Short mmCIF file of C-alpha atoms in Angstrom, two decimals:
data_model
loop_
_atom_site.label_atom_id
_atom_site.label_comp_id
_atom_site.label_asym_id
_atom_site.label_seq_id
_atom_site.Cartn_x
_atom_site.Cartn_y
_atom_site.Cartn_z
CA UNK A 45 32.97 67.13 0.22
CA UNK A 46 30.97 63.96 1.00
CA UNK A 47 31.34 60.98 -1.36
CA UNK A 48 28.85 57.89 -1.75
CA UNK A 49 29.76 54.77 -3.39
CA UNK A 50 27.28 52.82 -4.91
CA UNK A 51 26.70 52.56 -8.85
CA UNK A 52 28.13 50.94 -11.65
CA UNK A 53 31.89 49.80 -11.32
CA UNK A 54 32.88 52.15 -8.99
CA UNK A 55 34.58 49.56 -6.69
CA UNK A 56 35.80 46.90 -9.29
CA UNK A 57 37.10 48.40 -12.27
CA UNK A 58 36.87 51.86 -10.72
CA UNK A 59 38.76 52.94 -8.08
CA UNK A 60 39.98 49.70 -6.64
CA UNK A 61 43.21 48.91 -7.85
CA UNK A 62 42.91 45.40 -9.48
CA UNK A 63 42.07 46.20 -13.22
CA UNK A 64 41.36 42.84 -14.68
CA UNK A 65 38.14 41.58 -15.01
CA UNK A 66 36.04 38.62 -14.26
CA UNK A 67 39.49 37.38 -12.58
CA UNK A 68 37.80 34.98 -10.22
CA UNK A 69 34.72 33.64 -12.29
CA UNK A 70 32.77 35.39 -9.53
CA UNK A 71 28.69 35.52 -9.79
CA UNK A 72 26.43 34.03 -12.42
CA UNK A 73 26.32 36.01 -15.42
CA UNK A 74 30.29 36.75 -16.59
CA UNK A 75 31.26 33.13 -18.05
CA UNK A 76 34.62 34.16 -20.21
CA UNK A 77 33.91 37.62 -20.13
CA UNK A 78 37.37 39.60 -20.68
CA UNK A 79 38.83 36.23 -21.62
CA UNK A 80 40.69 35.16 -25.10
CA UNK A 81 42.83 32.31 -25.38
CA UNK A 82 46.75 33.32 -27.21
CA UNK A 83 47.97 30.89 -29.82
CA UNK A 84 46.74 27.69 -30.49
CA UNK A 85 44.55 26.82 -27.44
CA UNK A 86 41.24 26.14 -26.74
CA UNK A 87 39.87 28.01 -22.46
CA UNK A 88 37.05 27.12 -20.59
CA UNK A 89 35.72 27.71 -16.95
CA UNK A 90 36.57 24.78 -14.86
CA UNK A 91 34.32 24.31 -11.74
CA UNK A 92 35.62 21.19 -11.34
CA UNK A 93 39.27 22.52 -10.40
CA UNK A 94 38.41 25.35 -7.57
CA UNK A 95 41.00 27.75 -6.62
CA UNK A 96 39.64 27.60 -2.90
CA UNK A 97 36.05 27.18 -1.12
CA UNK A 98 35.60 30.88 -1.73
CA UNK A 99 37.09 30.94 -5.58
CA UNK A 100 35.09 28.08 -6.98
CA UNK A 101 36.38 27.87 -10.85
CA UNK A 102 39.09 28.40 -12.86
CA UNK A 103 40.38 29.05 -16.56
CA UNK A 104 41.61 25.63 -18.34
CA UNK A 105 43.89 26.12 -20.69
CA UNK A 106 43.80 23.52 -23.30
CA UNK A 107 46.91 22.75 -25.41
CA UNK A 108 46.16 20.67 -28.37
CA UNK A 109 49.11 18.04 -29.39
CA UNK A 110 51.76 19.15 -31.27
CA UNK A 111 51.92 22.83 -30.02
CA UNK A 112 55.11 24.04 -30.01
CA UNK A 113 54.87 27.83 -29.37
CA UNK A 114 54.23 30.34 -26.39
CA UNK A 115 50.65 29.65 -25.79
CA UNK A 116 47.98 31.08 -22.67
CA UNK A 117 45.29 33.50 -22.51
CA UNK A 118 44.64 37.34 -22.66
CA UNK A 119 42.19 39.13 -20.38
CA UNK A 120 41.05 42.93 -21.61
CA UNK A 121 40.23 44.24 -18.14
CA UNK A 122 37.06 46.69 -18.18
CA UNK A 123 36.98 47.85 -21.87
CA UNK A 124 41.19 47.76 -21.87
CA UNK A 125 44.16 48.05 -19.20
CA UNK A 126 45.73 51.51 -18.55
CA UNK A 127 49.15 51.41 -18.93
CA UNK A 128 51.12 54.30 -16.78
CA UNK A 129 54.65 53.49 -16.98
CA UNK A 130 54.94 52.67 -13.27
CA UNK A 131 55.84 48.70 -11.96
CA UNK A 132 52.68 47.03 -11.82
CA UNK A 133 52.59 44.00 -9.51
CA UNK A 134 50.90 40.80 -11.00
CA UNK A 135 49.74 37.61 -8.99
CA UNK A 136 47.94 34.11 -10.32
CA UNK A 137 47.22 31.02 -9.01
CA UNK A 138 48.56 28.01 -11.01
CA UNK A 139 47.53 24.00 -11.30
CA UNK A 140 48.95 21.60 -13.34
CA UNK A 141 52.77 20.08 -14.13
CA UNK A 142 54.69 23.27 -15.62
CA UNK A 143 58.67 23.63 -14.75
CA UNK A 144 59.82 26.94 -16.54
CA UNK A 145 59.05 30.48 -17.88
CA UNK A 146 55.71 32.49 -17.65
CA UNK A 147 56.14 34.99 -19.85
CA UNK A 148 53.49 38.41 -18.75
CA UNK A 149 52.69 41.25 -21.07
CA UNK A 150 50.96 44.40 -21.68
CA UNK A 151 49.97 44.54 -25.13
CA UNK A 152 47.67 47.16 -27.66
CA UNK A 153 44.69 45.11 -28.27
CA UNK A 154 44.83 46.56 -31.84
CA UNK A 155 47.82 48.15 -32.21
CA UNK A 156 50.04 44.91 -30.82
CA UNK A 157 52.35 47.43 -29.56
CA UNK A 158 54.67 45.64 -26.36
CA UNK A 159 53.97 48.13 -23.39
CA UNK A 160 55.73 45.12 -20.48
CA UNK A 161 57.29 42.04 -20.98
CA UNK A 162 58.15 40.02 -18.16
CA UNK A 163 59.36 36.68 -17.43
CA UNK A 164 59.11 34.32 -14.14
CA UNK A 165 59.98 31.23 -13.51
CA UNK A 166 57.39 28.71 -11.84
CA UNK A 167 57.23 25.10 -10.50
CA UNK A 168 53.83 23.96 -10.76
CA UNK A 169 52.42 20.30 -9.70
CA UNK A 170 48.82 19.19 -10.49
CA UNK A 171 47.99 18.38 -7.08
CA UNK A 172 47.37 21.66 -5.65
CA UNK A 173 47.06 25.14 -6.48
CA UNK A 174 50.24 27.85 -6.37
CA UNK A 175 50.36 31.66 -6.31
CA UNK A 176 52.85 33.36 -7.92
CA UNK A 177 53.84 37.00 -7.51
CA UNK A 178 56.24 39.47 -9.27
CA UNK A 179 56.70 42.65 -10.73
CA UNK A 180 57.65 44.65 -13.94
CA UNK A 181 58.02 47.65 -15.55
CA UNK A 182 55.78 49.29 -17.42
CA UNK A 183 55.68 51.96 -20.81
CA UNK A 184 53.31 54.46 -20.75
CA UNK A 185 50.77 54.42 -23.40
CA UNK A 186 47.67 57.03 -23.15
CA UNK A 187 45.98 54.18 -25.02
CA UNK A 188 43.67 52.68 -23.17
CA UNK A 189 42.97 49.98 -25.29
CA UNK A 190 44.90 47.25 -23.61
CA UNK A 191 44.98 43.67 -22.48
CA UNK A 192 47.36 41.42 -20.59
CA UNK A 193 48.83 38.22 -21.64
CA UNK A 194 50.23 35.07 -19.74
CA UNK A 195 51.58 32.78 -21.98
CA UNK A 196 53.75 29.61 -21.44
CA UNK A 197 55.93 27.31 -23.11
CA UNK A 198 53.55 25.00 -25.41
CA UNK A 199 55.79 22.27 -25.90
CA UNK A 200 56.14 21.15 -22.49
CA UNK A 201 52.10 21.09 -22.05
CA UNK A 202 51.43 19.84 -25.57
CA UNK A 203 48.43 17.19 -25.22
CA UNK A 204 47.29 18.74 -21.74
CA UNK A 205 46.39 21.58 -19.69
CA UNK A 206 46.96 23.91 -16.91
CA UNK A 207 44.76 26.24 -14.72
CA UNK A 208 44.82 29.24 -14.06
CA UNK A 209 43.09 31.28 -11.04
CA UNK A 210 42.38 34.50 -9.54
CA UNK A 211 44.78 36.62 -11.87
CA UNK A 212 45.40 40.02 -10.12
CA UNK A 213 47.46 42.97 -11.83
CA UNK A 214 47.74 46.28 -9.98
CA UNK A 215 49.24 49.87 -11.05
CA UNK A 216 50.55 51.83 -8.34
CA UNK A 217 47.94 51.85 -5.13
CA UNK A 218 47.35 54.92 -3.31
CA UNK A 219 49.45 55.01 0.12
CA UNK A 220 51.31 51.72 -1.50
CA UNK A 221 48.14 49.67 0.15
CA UNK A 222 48.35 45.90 -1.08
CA UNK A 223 44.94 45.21 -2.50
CA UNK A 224 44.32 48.95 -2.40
CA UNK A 225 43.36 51.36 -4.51
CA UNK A 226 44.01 52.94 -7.61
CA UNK A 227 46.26 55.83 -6.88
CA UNK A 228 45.25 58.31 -10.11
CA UNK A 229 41.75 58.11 -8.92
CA UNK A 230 42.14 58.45 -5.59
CA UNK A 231 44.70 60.83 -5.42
CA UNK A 232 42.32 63.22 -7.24
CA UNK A 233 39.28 62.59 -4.84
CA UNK A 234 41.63 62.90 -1.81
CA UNK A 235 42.92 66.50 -2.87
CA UNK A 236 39.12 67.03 -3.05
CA UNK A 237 39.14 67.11 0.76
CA UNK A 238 36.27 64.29 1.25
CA UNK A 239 34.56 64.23 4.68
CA UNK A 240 33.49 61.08 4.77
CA UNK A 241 32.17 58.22 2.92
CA UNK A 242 29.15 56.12 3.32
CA UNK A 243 29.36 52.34 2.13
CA UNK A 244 29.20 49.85 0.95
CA UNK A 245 26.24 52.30 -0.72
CA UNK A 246 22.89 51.75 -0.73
CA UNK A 247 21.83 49.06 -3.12
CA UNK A 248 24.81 47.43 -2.98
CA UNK A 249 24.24 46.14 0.76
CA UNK A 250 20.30 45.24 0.31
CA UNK A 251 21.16 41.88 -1.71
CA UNK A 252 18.98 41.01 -5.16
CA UNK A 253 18.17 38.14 -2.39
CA UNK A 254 18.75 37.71 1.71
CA UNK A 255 22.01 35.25 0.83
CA UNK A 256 23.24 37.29 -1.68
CA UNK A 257 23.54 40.28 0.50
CA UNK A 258 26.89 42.46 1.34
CA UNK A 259 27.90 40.52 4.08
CA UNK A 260 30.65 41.73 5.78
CA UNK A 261 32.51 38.44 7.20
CA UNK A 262 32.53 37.89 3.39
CA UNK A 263 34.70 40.71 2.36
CA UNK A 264 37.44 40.49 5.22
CA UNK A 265 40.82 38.83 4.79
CA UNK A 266 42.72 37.32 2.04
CA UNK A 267 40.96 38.12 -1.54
CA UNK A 268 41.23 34.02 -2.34
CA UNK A 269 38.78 33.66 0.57
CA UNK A 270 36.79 35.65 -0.75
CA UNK A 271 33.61 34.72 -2.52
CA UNK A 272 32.03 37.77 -4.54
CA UNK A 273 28.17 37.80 -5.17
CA UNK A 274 26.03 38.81 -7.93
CA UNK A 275 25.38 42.87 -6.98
CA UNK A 276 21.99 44.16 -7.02
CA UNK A 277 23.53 46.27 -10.25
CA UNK A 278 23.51 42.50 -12.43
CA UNK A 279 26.83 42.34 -12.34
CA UNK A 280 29.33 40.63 -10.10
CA UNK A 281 30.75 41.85 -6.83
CA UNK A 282 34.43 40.74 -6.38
CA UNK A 283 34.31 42.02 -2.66
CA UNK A 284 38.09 42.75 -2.93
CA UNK A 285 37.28 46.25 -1.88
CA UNK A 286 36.17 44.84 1.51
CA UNK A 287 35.41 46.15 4.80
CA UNK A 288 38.80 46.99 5.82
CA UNK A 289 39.71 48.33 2.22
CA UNK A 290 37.07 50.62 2.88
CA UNK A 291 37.92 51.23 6.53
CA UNK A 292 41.74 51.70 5.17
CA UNK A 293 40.76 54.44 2.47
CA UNK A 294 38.65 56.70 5.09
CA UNK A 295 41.91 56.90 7.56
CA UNK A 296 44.03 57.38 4.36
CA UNK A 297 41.84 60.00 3.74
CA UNK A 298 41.03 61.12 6.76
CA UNK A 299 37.23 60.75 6.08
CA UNK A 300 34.20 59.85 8.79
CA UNK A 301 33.25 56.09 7.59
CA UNK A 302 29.88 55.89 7.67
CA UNK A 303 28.89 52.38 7.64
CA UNK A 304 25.70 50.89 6.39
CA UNK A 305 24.59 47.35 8.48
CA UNK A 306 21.73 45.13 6.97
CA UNK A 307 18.55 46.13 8.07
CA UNK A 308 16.52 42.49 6.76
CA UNK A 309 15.40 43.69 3.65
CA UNK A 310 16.76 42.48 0.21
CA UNK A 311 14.90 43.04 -3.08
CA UNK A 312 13.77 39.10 -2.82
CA UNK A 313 12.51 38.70 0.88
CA UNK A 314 11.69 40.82 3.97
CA UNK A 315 12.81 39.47 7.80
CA UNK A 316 11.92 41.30 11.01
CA UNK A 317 11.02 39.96 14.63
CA UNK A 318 12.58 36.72 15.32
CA UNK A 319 12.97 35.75 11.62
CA UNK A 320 15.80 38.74 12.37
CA UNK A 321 17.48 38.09 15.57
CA UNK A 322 20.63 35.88 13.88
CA UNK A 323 21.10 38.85 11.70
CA UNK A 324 21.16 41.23 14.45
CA UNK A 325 23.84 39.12 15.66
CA UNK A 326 25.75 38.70 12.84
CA UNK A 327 25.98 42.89 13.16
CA UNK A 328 27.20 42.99 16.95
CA UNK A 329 29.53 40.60 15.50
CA UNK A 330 30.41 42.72 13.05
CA UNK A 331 31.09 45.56 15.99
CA UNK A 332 33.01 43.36 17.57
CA UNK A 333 35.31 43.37 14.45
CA UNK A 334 35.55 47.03 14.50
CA UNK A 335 35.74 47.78 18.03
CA UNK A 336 36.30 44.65 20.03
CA UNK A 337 39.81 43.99 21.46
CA UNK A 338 41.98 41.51 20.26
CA UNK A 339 41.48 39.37 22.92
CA UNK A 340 37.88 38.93 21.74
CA UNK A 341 37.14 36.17 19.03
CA UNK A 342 36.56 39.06 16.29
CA UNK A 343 39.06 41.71 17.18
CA UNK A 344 41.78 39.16 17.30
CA UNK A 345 40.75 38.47 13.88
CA UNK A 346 40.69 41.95 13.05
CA UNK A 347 44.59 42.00 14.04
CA UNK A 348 45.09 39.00 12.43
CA UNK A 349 44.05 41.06 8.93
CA UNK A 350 46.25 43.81 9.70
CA UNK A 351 44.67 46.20 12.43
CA UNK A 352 45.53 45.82 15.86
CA UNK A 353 44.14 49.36 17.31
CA UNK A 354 39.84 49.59 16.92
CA UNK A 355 38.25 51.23 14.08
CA UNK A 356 37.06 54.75 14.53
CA UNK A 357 33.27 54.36 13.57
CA UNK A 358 30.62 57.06 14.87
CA UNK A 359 28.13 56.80 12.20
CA UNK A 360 26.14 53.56 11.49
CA UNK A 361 23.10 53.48 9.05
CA UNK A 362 20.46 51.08 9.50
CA UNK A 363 19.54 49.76 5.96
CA UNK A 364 18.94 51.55 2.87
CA UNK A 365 15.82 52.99 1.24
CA UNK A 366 13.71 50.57 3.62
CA UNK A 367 10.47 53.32 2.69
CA UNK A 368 10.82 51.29 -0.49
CA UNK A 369 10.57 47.98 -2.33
CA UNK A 370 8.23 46.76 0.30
CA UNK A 371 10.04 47.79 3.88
CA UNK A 372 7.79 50.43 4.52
CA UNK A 373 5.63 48.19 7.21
CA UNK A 374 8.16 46.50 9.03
CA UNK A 375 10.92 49.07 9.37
CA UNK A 376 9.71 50.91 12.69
CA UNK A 377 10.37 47.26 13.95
CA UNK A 378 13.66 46.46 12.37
CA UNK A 379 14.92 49.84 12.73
CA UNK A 380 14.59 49.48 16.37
CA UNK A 381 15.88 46.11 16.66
CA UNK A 382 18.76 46.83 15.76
CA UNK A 383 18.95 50.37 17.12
CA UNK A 384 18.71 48.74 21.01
CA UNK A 385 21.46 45.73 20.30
CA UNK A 386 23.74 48.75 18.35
CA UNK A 387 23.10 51.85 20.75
CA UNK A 388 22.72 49.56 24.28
CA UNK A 389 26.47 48.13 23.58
CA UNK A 390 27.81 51.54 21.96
CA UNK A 391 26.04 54.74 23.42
CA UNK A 392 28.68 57.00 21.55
CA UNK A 393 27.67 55.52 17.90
CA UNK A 394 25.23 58.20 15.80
CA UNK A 395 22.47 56.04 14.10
CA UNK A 396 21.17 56.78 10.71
CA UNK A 397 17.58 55.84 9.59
CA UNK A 398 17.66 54.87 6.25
CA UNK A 399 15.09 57.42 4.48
CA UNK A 400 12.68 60.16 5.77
CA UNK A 401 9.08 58.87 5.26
CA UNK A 402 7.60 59.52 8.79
CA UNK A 403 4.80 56.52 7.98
CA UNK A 404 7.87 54.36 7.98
CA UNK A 405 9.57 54.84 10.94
CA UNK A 406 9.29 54.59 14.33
CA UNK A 407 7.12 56.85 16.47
CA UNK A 408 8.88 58.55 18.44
CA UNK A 409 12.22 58.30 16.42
CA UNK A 410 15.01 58.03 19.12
CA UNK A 411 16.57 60.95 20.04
CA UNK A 412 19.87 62.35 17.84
CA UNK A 413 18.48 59.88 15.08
CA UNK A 414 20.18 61.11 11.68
CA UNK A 415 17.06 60.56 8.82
CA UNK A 416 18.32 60.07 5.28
CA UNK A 417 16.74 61.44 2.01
CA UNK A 418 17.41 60.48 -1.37
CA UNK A 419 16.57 62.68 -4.26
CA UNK A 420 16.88 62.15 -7.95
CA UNK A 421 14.58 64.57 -9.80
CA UNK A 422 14.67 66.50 -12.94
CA UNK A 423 16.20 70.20 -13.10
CA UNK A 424 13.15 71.99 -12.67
CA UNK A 425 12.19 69.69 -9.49
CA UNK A 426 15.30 70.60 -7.89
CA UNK A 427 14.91 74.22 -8.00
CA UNK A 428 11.31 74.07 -7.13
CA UNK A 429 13.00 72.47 -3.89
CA UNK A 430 15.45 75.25 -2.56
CA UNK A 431 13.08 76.37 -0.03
CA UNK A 432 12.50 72.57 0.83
CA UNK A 433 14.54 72.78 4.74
CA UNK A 434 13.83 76.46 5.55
CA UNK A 435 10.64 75.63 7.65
CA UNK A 436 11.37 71.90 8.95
CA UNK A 437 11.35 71.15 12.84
CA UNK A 438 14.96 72.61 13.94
CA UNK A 439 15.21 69.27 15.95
CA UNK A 440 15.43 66.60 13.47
CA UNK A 441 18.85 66.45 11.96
CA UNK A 442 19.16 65.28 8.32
CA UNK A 443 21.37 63.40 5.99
CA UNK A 444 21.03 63.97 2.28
CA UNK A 445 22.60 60.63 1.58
CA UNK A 446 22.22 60.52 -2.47
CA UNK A 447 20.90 63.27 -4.47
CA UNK A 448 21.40 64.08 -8.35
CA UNK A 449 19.85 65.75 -11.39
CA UNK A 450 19.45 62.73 -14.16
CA UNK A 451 19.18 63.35 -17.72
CA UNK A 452 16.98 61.44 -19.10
CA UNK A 453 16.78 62.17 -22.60
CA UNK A 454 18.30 58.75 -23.29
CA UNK A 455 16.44 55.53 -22.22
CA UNK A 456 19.03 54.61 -20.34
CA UNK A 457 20.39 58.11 -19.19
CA UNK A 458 23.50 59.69 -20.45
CA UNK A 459 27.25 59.71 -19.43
CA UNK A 460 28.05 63.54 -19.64
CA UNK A 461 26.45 66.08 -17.02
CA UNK A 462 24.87 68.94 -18.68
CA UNK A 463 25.30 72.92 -17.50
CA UNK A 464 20.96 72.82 -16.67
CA UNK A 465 21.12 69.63 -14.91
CA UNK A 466 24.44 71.15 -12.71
CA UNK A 467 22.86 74.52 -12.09
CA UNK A 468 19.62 72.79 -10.33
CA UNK A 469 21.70 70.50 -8.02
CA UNK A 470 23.76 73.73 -7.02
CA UNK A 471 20.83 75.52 -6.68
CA UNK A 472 19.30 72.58 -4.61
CA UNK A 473 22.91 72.82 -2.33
CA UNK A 474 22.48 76.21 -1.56
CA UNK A 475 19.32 75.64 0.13
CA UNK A 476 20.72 72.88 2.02
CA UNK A 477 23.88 75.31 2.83
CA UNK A 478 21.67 77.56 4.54
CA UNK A 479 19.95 75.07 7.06
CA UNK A 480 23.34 73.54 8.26
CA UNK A 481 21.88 73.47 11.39
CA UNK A 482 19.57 70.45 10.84
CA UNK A 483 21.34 69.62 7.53
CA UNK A 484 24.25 67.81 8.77
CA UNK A 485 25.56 65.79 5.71
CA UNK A 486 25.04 65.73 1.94
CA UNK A 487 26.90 63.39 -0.42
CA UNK A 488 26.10 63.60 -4.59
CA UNK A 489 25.48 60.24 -6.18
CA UNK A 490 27.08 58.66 -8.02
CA UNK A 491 30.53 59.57 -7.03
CA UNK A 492 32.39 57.96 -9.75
CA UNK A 493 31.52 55.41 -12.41
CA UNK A 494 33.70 53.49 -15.38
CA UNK A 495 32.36 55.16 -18.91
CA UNK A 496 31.39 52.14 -20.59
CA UNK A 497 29.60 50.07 -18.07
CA UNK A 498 27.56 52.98 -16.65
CA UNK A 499 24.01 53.90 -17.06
CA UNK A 500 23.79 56.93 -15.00
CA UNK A 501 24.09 60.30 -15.48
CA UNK A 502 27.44 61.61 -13.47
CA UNK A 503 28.74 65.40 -13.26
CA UNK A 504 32.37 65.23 -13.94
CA UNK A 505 33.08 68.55 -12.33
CA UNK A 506 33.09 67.34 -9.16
CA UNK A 507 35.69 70.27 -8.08
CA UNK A 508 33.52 72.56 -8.79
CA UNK A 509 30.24 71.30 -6.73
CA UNK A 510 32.47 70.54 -3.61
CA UNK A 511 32.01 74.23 -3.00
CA UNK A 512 28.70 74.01 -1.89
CA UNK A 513 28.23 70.87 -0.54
CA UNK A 514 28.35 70.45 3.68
CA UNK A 515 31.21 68.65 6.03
CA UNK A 516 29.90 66.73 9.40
#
């Protein structure tokens, strides 16, 4: 099995653990999204009371004179919280002059059914921010239609306000990794026998512009350091599930990482030559990270984030899709930019061209140069391609890096895979199957995506089309 993570909230709200939404005010298009003030309050987004230089707002809540209730806010996650019965662990950052209880609960957003209640008690000043941290019980509900409360003691705040920032609440991770991921989900992909897992996808590293690219000094170290970006999906990137997150789930899962580096092309702009050279360094920098020992300025950060001993990375993509959106001219150029600073430094690294339109890369491609194809085509396209590696050049190995049958019969696609659409990508597998000699790696696309917030057609039988698909 090879996975691919890409689409619609498959990292936040998917299988990374942290299931409440918009819980840093990251990008530009969420505002209060998920939010709802409890009691008699009036919330807003404060930019003018950061959490950190990363986290640049927070929620003000408002408390009107005379308030003498528990009063706070409610956040609804992504279309509800699941509640599993196991201790969930909760954190928040907290501004302004509070001495007492926080009271935390899971609640039925219709049903007002109690699933946890929790009290803490906090010390908060209004000259700096505080995290808190704790724990509680849960009861399981198979309800999803949930939300979480923090609500405080009115009285004491009557006539003022406190902020609130960077609210994190986590079920059970997989492997008990802090900031990890969500164990139900990725307990079931991991009995699935993955071999390895490209990221941080294909889109998602391009950047709707150059600055708002994946970067990946971006996505390292504490999540309050951590600024998010507006994905090229129109909808924010937390960046919580980070380089090492990812780097963390493939030796949990004992999956190849295969790593995708910016290749100068976003969906705004297009660098190469010299215009490129400070991002070619920002990736040996990057290699550093993953390689470097800790005496070096980016290993010893590495250890300072929790990982002493190198990564184990052997497979390194250059870009994504860069036959498209404009790239087509300028990739031979890029792609071998970076190939020399990437292959000079580390020989035993296997480098991935991002697509397989010969016009659009370099002539002659490097030797042991993995090409990538994408293919999303309709049933009948897919079997009319079985035959599609039998009589390629033997010599030219191949990644199918994203490949799916979408049905289109709604504008937007639909959420449940249909038996035609299935039998075509199998079919389409087969004939892959058969050339494992210069078909080397296949992964189906997307992997996973939160029903609700999708607008992709996904099988859901992914047991079933593991059986055909190719290890490394």
């Amino acid at each position: 099995m090879i996975t691919n993570l890409t689409k619609i909230f498959q990292g936040d709200g998917g299988i990374h653990g942290q299931v409440l939404q918009n819980n840093g005010f990251q990008g530009t298009s969420l505002g209060l999204t998920a939010y709802a003030p409890v009691g008699d309050v009036n919330i807003f987004q404060d930019t003018s009371k950061p959490v950190s230089k990363a986290i640049t707002s927070s929620l003000n809540v408002e408390v009107p004179d005379g308030v003498t209730n528990y009063v706070g806010f409610a956040n609804t996650g992504y279309n509800g919280i699941p509640v599993t019965g196991a201790t969930y662990n909760c954190s928040f950052w907290m501004m302004g002059n509070y001495s007492g209880t926080i009271n935390l609960q899971l609640v039925g957003s219709h049903s007002g059914s109690v699933y946890a209640d929790h009290n803490l008690t906090v010390k908060s000043t209004d000259s700096k921010f505080t995290e808190f941290k704790t724990r509680f019980n849960t009861t399981y509900t198979p309800k999803g239609d949930n939300e979480w409360h923090l609500t405080f003691d009115g009285s004491k705040v009557a006539g003022s306000s406190l902020n609130f920032g960077l609210i994190q609440l986590f079920p059970p991770t997989f492997k008990g990794r802090e900031n990890g991921l969500r164990d139900d989900i990725a307990t079931f992909l991991d009995e699935v026998n993955p071999a390895f897992l490209r990221f941080p996808g294909g889109n998602n590293i391009e950047g709707l512009q150059v600055d708002s690219r994946w970067k990946w000094n971006t996505t390292i170290g504490p999540v309050v350091e951590r600024p998010g970006r507006e994905s090229d999906w129109f909808y924010p990137n937390t960046d919580a599930l980070g380089l090492d997150e990812y780097l963390w789930w493939c030796e949990d899962m004992n999956m190849a990482p295969l790593l995708a580096v910016w290749s100068g092309k976003s969906y705004g702009d297009i660098l190469s030559g010299p215009d490129l050279e400070p991002f070619v360094e920002d990736t040996m920098n990057e290699m550093e990270y993953l390689f470097g020992d800790p005496s070096t300025h980016y290993g010893k950060l590495r250890a300072q984030n929790g990982r002493k001993d190198p990564w184990k990375v052997d497979l390194i993509e250059i870009g994504n899709e860069d036959d498209l959106t404009g790239g087509c001219e300028t990739y031979p150029d890029r792609f071998n930019q970076l190939y020399k600073a990437i292959h000079d430094k580390y020989p035993h690294i296997t480098i991935i061209a991002s697509h397989g339109n010969y016009s659009c890369l370099p002539s002659p491609l490097p030797k042991d140069v993995i090409i990538d194809l994408h293919l999303y085509r309709a049933p009948d396209d897919f079997v009319k391609l079985f035959d599609q590696f039998d009589n390629q050049p033997r010599n030219q190995s191949v990644m199918v890096g994203e490949f799916g049958c979408r049905n289109t019969t709604a504008e937007r696609g639909v959420s449940w895979p249909y038996m035609q659409g299935s039998c075509s990508e199998a079919v389409y597998m087969i004939g892959m199957e058969r050339n494992s000699d210069i078909v080397k790696m296949a992964t189906y696309a997307p992997l996973i995506q939160h029903f609700g917030f999708d607008n992709w057609t996904v099988r859901i039988s992914i047991r079933e089309s593991v059986k055909a698909t190719l290890g490394i």
